[in-house]
Short mmCIF file of C-alpha atoms in Angstrom, two decimals:
data_model
loop_
_atom_site.label_atom_id
_atom_site.label_comp_id
_atom_site.label_asym_id
_atom_site.label_seq_id
_atom_site.Cartn_x
_atom_site.Cartn_y
_atom_site.Cartn_z
CA MET O 1250 -25.88 -4.41 -27.77
CA GLY O 1251 -24.85 -1.51 -30.11
CA GLN O 1252 -21.09 -0.39 -29.61
CA HIS O 1253 -22.38 3.13 -28.14
CA GLU O 1254 -25.30 1.53 -25.93
CA ARG O 1255 -24.43 1.62 -22.30
CA ARG O 1256 -25.14 -1.27 -19.73
CA PRO O 1257 -27.44 -0.60 -17.16
CA ASP O 1258 -24.72 -1.03 -14.46
CA ALA O 1259 -22.13 0.57 -16.74
CA PRO O 1260 -20.18 3.65 -15.33
CA VAL O 1261 -21.65 7.07 -16.81
CA THR O 1262 -18.35 8.84 -16.86
CA TRP O 1263 -15.95 6.15 -18.47
CA ALA O 1264 -16.70 4.46 -21.82
CA VAL O 1265 -15.22 1.21 -22.66
CA ASP O 1266 -12.24 2.31 -24.45
CA GLU O 1267 -11.46 4.66 -21.57
CA GLU O 1268 -11.62 1.79 -19.26
CA GLU O 1269 -9.05 -0.31 -21.38
CA GLU O 1270 -7.02 2.91 -21.29
CA LEU O 1271 -7.11 3.10 -17.68
CA GLY O 1272 -5.96 -0.50 -17.72
CA GLU O 1273 -3.00 0.40 -19.66
CA VAL O 1274 -1.99 3.10 -17.11
CA ALA O 1275 -2.46 0.64 -14.41
CA GLY O 1276 0.01 -1.89 -15.76
CA PRO O 1277 -0.11 -5.44 -14.56
CA SER O 1278 -2.65 -5.72 -11.84
CA THR O 1279 -4.05 -9.24 -11.84
CA GLY O 1280 -2.91 -11.86 -9.60
CA SER O 1281 -1.71 -14.16 -12.27
CA GLU O 1282 0.42 -11.36 -14.00
CA PHE O 1283 2.10 -10.44 -10.79
CA ALA O 1284 2.95 -13.86 -9.94
CA THR O 1285 4.43 -14.48 -13.17
CA ALA O 1286 6.56 -11.32 -12.72
CA ALA O 1287 7.44 -12.38 -9.21
CA ALA O 1288 8.40 -15.94 -10.26
CA VAL O 1289 10.57 -14.65 -13.16
CA ALA O 1290 12.43 -12.43 -10.52
CA TRP O 1291 12.65 -15.10 -8.00
CA ARG O 1292 14.57 -17.34 -10.58
CA THR O 1293 16.91 -14.65 -11.52
CA TYR O 1294 18.16 -14.06 -7.98
CA HIS O 1295 17.45 -17.79 -6.55
CA PRO O 1296 17.45 -20.47 -9.33
CA ASP O 1297 17.86 -23.22 -6.90
CA GLY O 1298 14.68 -22.75 -4.85
CA ASP O 1299 11.14 -21.05 -4.56
CA PRO O 1300 9.74 -18.52 -2.16
CA GLY O 1301 7.25 -21.09 -0.86
CA THR O 1302 9.86 -23.53 0.50
CA THR O 1303 12.03 -20.64 2.10
CA HIS O 1304 12.49 -21.37 5.70
CA ILE O 1305 11.38 -18.56 7.79
CA LEU O 1306 13.90 -17.44 10.26
CA THR O 1307 13.27 -17.47 14.23
CA PRO O 1308 14.72 -14.30 16.17
CA GLU O 1309 17.77 -16.46 17.54
CA GLU O 1310 18.70 -17.69 13.83
CA GLU O 1311 18.48 -13.98 12.70
CA ARG O 1312 20.92 -12.91 15.44
CA VAL O 1313 23.32 -15.80 14.57
CA LEU O 1314 23.38 -14.95 11.09
CA ALA O 1315 23.64 -11.32 11.68
CA ARG O 1316 26.79 -12.07 14.02
CA ARG O 1317 28.24 -14.09 11.22
CA ILE O 1318 27.64 -11.50 8.56
CA ALA O 1319 29.39 -9.10 10.86
CA MET O 1320 32.46 -11.29 10.73
CA GLY O 1321 32.43 -11.38 6.98
CA ASP O 1322 30.63 -14.67 6.37
CA GLU O 1323 29.12 -14.26 2.80
CA ASP O 1324 27.29 -17.45 3.17
CA ALA O 1325 25.21 -16.30 6.14
CA ARG O 1326 24.66 -12.82 4.19
CA ARG O 1327 23.10 -14.92 1.37
CA GLN O 1328 20.98 -16.87 3.78
CA LEU O 1329 19.58 -13.71 5.38
CA ILE O 1330 18.91 -12.26 1.94
CA ALA O 1331 17.09 -15.57 0.64
CA ALA O 1332 15.06 -16.09 3.93
CA ASN O 1333 13.51 -12.64 3.75
CA TYR O 1334 13.02 -12.11 -0.07
CA ARG O 1335 9.31 -12.64 0.32
CA LEU O 1336 9.13 -9.02 1.89
CA VAL O 1337 10.01 -7.67 -1.37
CA PHE O 1338 7.09 -9.51 -2.98
CA HIS O 1339 4.80 -8.14 -0.17
CA VAL O 1340 5.94 -4.83 -0.65
CA VAL O 1341 5.90 -4.55 -4.39
CA SER O 1342 2.36 -6.09 -4.61
CA ARG O 1343 1.01 -2.82 -2.77
CA PHE O 1344 2.60 -0.80 -5.81
CA ARG O 1345 1.44 -3.01 -8.87
CA HIS O 1346 -1.29 -0.29 -9.73
CA THR O 1347 1.39 2.57 -10.21
CA GLY O 1348 1.90 1.47 -13.90
CA VAL O 1349 5.72 0.85 -13.37
CA PRO O 1350 6.90 -2.45 -14.48
CA ILE O 1351 6.56 -5.17 -11.58
CA GLU O 1352 9.94 -6.41 -12.41
CA ASP O 1353 11.71 -2.93 -11.99
CA LEU O 1354 10.09 -2.58 -8.57
CA ILE O 1355 11.22 -6.19 -7.45
CA GLN O 1356 14.65 -5.42 -8.69
CA GLU O 1357 14.73 -2.14 -6.64
CA GLY O 1358 13.12 -3.89 -3.63
CA ASN O 1359 16.03 -6.67 -3.86
CA LEU O 1360 18.46 -3.71 -3.55
CA GLY O 1361 16.65 -2.21 -0.28
CA LEU O 1362 16.74 -5.77 1.24
CA ILE O 1363 20.64 -5.94 0.54
CA GLU O 1364 21.17 -2.65 1.94
CA ALA O 1365 18.99 -3.64 5.08
CA VAL O 1366 21.17 -6.96 5.44
CA ASP O 1367 24.58 -5.04 5.14
CA ARG O 1368 23.26 -2.22 7.84
CA PHE O 1369 21.45 -4.57 10.53
CA ASP O 1370 22.72 -4.60 13.91
CA ALA O 1371 21.12 -7.37 15.80
CA ARG O 1372 22.17 -6.02 19.17
CA ARG O 1373 19.56 -3.33 18.98
CA GLY O 1374 17.08 -5.67 19.76
CA CYS O 1375 14.73 -5.25 16.61
CA ARG O 1376 13.61 -8.00 14.46
CA PHE O 1377 15.46 -7.87 11.16
CA ASN O 1378 12.14 -8.39 8.94
CA THR O 1379 10.73 -5.36 10.62
CA TYR O 1380 13.99 -3.25 9.99
CA ALA O 1381 14.07 -4.67 6.39
CA LEU O 1382 10.51 -3.76 5.49
CA LEU O 1383 11.24 -0.07 5.49
CA TRP O 1384 14.31 -0.29 3.63
CA ILE O 1385 12.57 -2.26 1.12
CA ARG O 1386 9.57 0.11 1.04
CA GLY O 1387 11.88 3.09 0.66
CA ALA O 1388 13.58 1.50 -2.30
CA VAL O 1389 10.37 0.59 -4.06
CA LEU O 1390 8.68 4.03 -3.33
CA ARG O 1391 11.60 6.05 -4.63
CA ALA O 1392 11.77 3.86 -7.91
CA ALA O 1393 7.79 4.15 -8.31
CA THR O 1394 8.03 7.75 -7.93
CA ARG O 1395 10.92 8.19 -10.43
CA LEU O 1396 9.56 5.90 -12.99
CA ARG O 1397 5.86 7.00 -12.79
CA ALA O 1398 6.85 10.40 -13.61
CA LEU O 1399 7.76 9.42 -17.03
CA MET O 1400 4.31 7.72 -17.74
CA PRO O 1401 1.78 9.69 -19.60
CA VAL O 1402 -1.99 9.70 -18.55
CA PRO O 1403 -4.48 9.15 -21.12
CA GLU O 1404 -6.43 12.34 -22.30
CA ARG O 1405 -9.96 10.83 -21.64
CA MET O 1406 -9.11 9.75 -18.11
CA ALA O 1407 -7.55 13.00 -17.17
CA GLN O 1408 -11.01 14.64 -18.33
CA ALA O 1409 -12.73 11.99 -16.20
CA ALA O 1410 -10.69 12.86 -13.35
CA SER O 1411 -11.20 16.57 -13.72
CA ARG O 1412 -14.89 16.02 -13.71
CA MET O 1413 -14.45 13.90 -10.56
CA ARG O 1414 -12.57 16.61 -8.59
CA ARG O 1415 -15.24 19.25 -9.73
CA GLU O 1416 -18.14 17.04 -8.34
CA GLU O 1417 -16.00 16.34 -4.94
CA ASP O 1418 -15.60 20.13 -4.75
CA SER O 1419 -19.38 20.59 -5.32
CA LEU O 1420 -20.31 17.94 -2.94
CA ALA O 1421 -18.09 19.24 -0.34
CA GLN O 1422 -19.82 22.72 -0.55
CA GLU O 1423 -23.31 21.25 -0.10
CA LEU O 1424 -22.25 19.01 2.72
CA MET O 1425 -19.91 21.35 4.36
CA ARG O 1426 -17.43 18.42 4.70
CA GLN O 1427 -15.37 16.12 2.69
CA PRO O 1428 -17.61 13.75 0.67
CA THR O 1429 -16.93 9.96 0.94
CA SER O 1430 -16.20 7.88 -1.99
CA ASP O 1431 -19.73 6.41 -1.83
CA GLU O 1432 -21.22 9.82 -2.11
CA VAL O 1433 -18.74 11.10 -5.04
CA ALA O 1434 -19.52 7.63 -6.83
CA ASP O 1435 -23.33 8.14 -6.70
CA ARG O 1436 -22.98 11.63 -7.89
CA LEU O 1437 -21.16 10.42 -10.88
CA GLY O 1438 -22.93 6.98 -11.22
CA VAL O 1439 -19.76 4.91 -11.04
CA THR O 1440 -18.60 2.44 -8.19
CA ALA O 1441 -16.70 3.83 -5.25
CA GLU O 1442 -14.04 1.36 -6.18
CA ARG O 1443 -13.49 3.20 -9.39
CA VAL O 1444 -13.43 6.62 -7.73
CA GLU O 1445 -10.54 5.46 -5.46
CA GLU O 1446 -8.81 3.64 -8.17
CA THR O 1447 -8.93 6.94 -10.20
CA ARG O 1448 -7.64 9.10 -7.37
CA PHE O 1449 -4.69 6.52 -7.05
CA LEU O 1450 -3.76 6.35 -10.59
CA LEU O 1451 -3.75 10.18 -11.35
CA ARG O 1452 -2.19 11.17 -8.18
CA PRO O 1453 0.73 13.54 -9.16
CA PRO O 1454 4.06 11.83 -8.74
CA THR O 1455 5.05 14.05 -6.20
CA SER O 1456 2.27 13.05 -3.92
CA LEU O 1457 4.42 9.83 -3.27
CA ASP O 1458 6.82 12.59 -1.69
CA TYR O 1459 6.17 15.10 0.71
CA SER O 1460 7.69 18.18 1.82
CA GLU O 1461 10.55 18.40 4.15
CA SER O 1462 9.73 18.03 7.90
CA GLU O 1463 10.51 20.73 10.55
CA ASP O 1464 13.76 19.14 11.35
CA GLY O 1465 14.67 19.22 7.67
CA ARG O 1466 14.48 15.78 6.86
CA THR O 1467 12.98 14.42 3.36
CA PRO O 1468 10.54 11.63 3.04
CA ASP O 1469 13.44 9.11 2.25
CA GLU O 1470 15.14 9.86 5.49
CA TRP O 1471 11.84 9.36 7.36
CA LEU O 1472 11.52 6.11 5.83
CA LEU O 1473 15.12 4.80 6.23
CA PRO O 1474 16.63 3.71 9.56
CA SER O 1475 18.87 5.94 11.27
CA ASP O 1476 21.35 5.85 14.13
CA ASP O 1477 18.95 7.46 16.36
CA PRO O 1478 18.29 5.27 19.51
CA GLN O 1479 14.46 5.80 19.01
CA ALA O 1480 14.69 4.61 15.25
CA ASP O 1481 13.47 0.94 16.02
CA VAL O 1482 10.63 2.31 17.90
CA GLN O 1483 9.81 4.68 14.86
CA LEU O 1484 10.04 1.73 12.41
CA VAL O 1485 7.60 -0.27 14.25
CA GLN O 1486 5.18 2.92 14.45
CA LEU O 1487 5.27 3.16 10.70
CA GLU O 1488 4.53 -0.41 10.08
CA LEU O 1489 1.61 -0.43 12.53
CA ALA O 1490 0.26 2.78 10.46
CA ALA O 1491 0.75 0.74 7.15
CA ALA O 1492 -0.82 -2.32 8.53
CA VAL O 1493 -3.82 -0.53 9.63
CA SER O 1494 -4.20 1.34 6.00
CA GLU O 1495 -3.59 -1.92 4.32
CA SER O 1496 -6.28 -3.73 6.56
CA LEU O 1497 -8.65 -0.87 5.73
CA MET O 1498 -8.35 -1.29 2.18
CA GLN O 1499 -10.09 -4.71 2.48
CA LEU O 1500 -13.17 -2.99 3.48
CA THR O 1501 -16.15 -1.45 1.49
CA PRO O 1502 -15.37 2.49 1.19
CA ARG O 1503 -18.66 2.99 3.57
CA GLU O 1504 -17.12 0.51 6.22
CA ARG O 1505 -13.63 2.39 6.02
CA ASP O 1506 -15.52 5.77 6.61
CA VAL O 1507 -17.39 4.38 9.83
CA LEU O 1508 -14.17 2.88 11.40
CA ARG O 1509 -12.13 6.08 10.43
CA LEU O 1510 -14.52 8.25 12.08
CA ARG O 1511 -15.61 5.79 15.07
CA PHE O 1512 -11.83 5.31 16.24
CA GLY O 1513 -10.47 8.66 15.13
CA LEU O 1514 -7.85 6.82 12.72
CA ASP O 1515 -7.41 10.31 10.89
CA THR O 1516 -7.75 12.66 13.57
CA ASP O 1517 -6.87 10.89 16.75
CA GLU O 1518 -10.48 11.92 18.01
CA ALA O 1519 -12.98 8.83 18.29
CA ARG O 1520 -16.52 9.54 17.69
CA SER O 1521 -19.82 7.96 19.27
CA LEU O 1522 -21.96 5.99 16.93
CA ALA O 1523 -24.43 8.92 16.82
CA GLU O 1524 -21.78 11.24 15.61
CA VAL O 1525 -20.63 8.69 13.00
CA GLY O 1526 -24.16 8.37 11.87
CA ARG O 1527 -24.62 12.24 11.67
CA ALA O 1528 -21.32 12.65 9.63
CA LEU O 1529 -22.30 10.01 7.00
CA ASP O 1530 -25.88 10.75 6.89
CA ILE O 1531 -26.99 7.47 8.21
CA SER O 1532 -28.83 6.30 11.22
CA ARG O 1533 -27.05 5.22 14.47
CA GLN O 1534 -28.11 1.61 13.91
CA ARG O 1535 -26.71 1.67 10.33
CA ALA O 1536 -23.45 2.97 11.65
CA ARG O 1537 -23.30 0.25 14.17
CA GLU O 1538 -24.16 -2.60 11.54
CA LEU O 1539 -21.46 -1.02 9.31
CA GLU O 1540 -18.86 -1.08 12.19
CA GLN O 1541 -19.54 -4.66 13.21
CA SER O 1542 -19.38 -5.75 9.67
CA ALA O 1543 -16.19 -4.04 9.19
CA LEU O 1544 -14.79 -5.79 12.35
CA ARG O 1545 -15.91 -9.15 11.18
CA ARG O 1546 -14.18 -8.63 7.93
CA LEU O 1547 -10.94 -7.57 9.56
CA ARG O 1548 -11.08 -10.57 11.93
CA HIS O 1549 -10.87 -12.90 8.73
CA ARG O 1550 -8.55 -10.59 6.91
CA PRO O 1551 -5.45 -11.93 4.70
CA PRO O 1552 -2.19 -11.27 6.39
CA THR O 1553 -0.79 -7.69 6.35
CA GLY O 1554 2.94 -6.46 6.42
CA LEU O 1555 3.14 -7.04 10.12
CA ASP O 1556 1.84 -10.48 9.73
CA VAL O 1557 4.25 -11.35 7.16
CA ALA O 1558 7.18 -9.71 9.11
CA ALA O 1559 6.32 -11.51 12.29
CA ALA O 1560 6.00 -14.83 10.63
CA GLY O 1561 8.47 -16.99 12.55
CA ASP O 1562 8.42 -15.23 16.01
#
């Protein structure tokens, strides 16, 4: 096949060299690359062990360690950090396509874990791992936002993204609604996964932040625990939302669209199968099939953040 010939299943919008550039923006994204970076980081902080053999603490063990830490026991502090270091890898794995070096994110996540250990109060009744996840995610989010702002986006990829946005706008006007990833992909001649990947990679760094809330708090302040008596409830709500989003990413784009509409995940307004079908321009039966397929897939999904946090309960 000649250099400029296109494979029948190749994307129309991105040429081979553009896909290579896209890989450069994404940074280490394969399982083996992430595992290597994680192993190096683990050995840096824990030279005598590995994450696979770390004991998962029970709630009572967490409380005992927390009481010892409050009394100044450094050994208990090290134990609590080591037992929950796996949470850092879990959070960082969800940021590995930002283009930020994995080692930097792991280091920042570890600092968030240490901060959680130093601030944890077992008397509030919250599991430490649930509490720590928010501190870790806040630290990693800030690092990804700050460091990603320094990374340039290849010109050709920026042009491809610009075309994608134009097609999205055009489709939205034609359909009188926001198009799905599948519909944008069909218009561009690429896969739905490529559409979502491009949206993520070219998201402006500021999109990892949001404007201040009505009470004047910044995103970091939403993420990080506070002294508010309702803080633990808010942490669990945030984790539930994160777990739902993470689970949905294991579905096909069309399955995600069906579940979002069917159960009102974005609007808090559930729809009937007939309404879902009309919104997606598919039959009621097809909507039912996609719903059942998605639910079957979710029942056999890999663990999410809440599963990791709840290990040992």
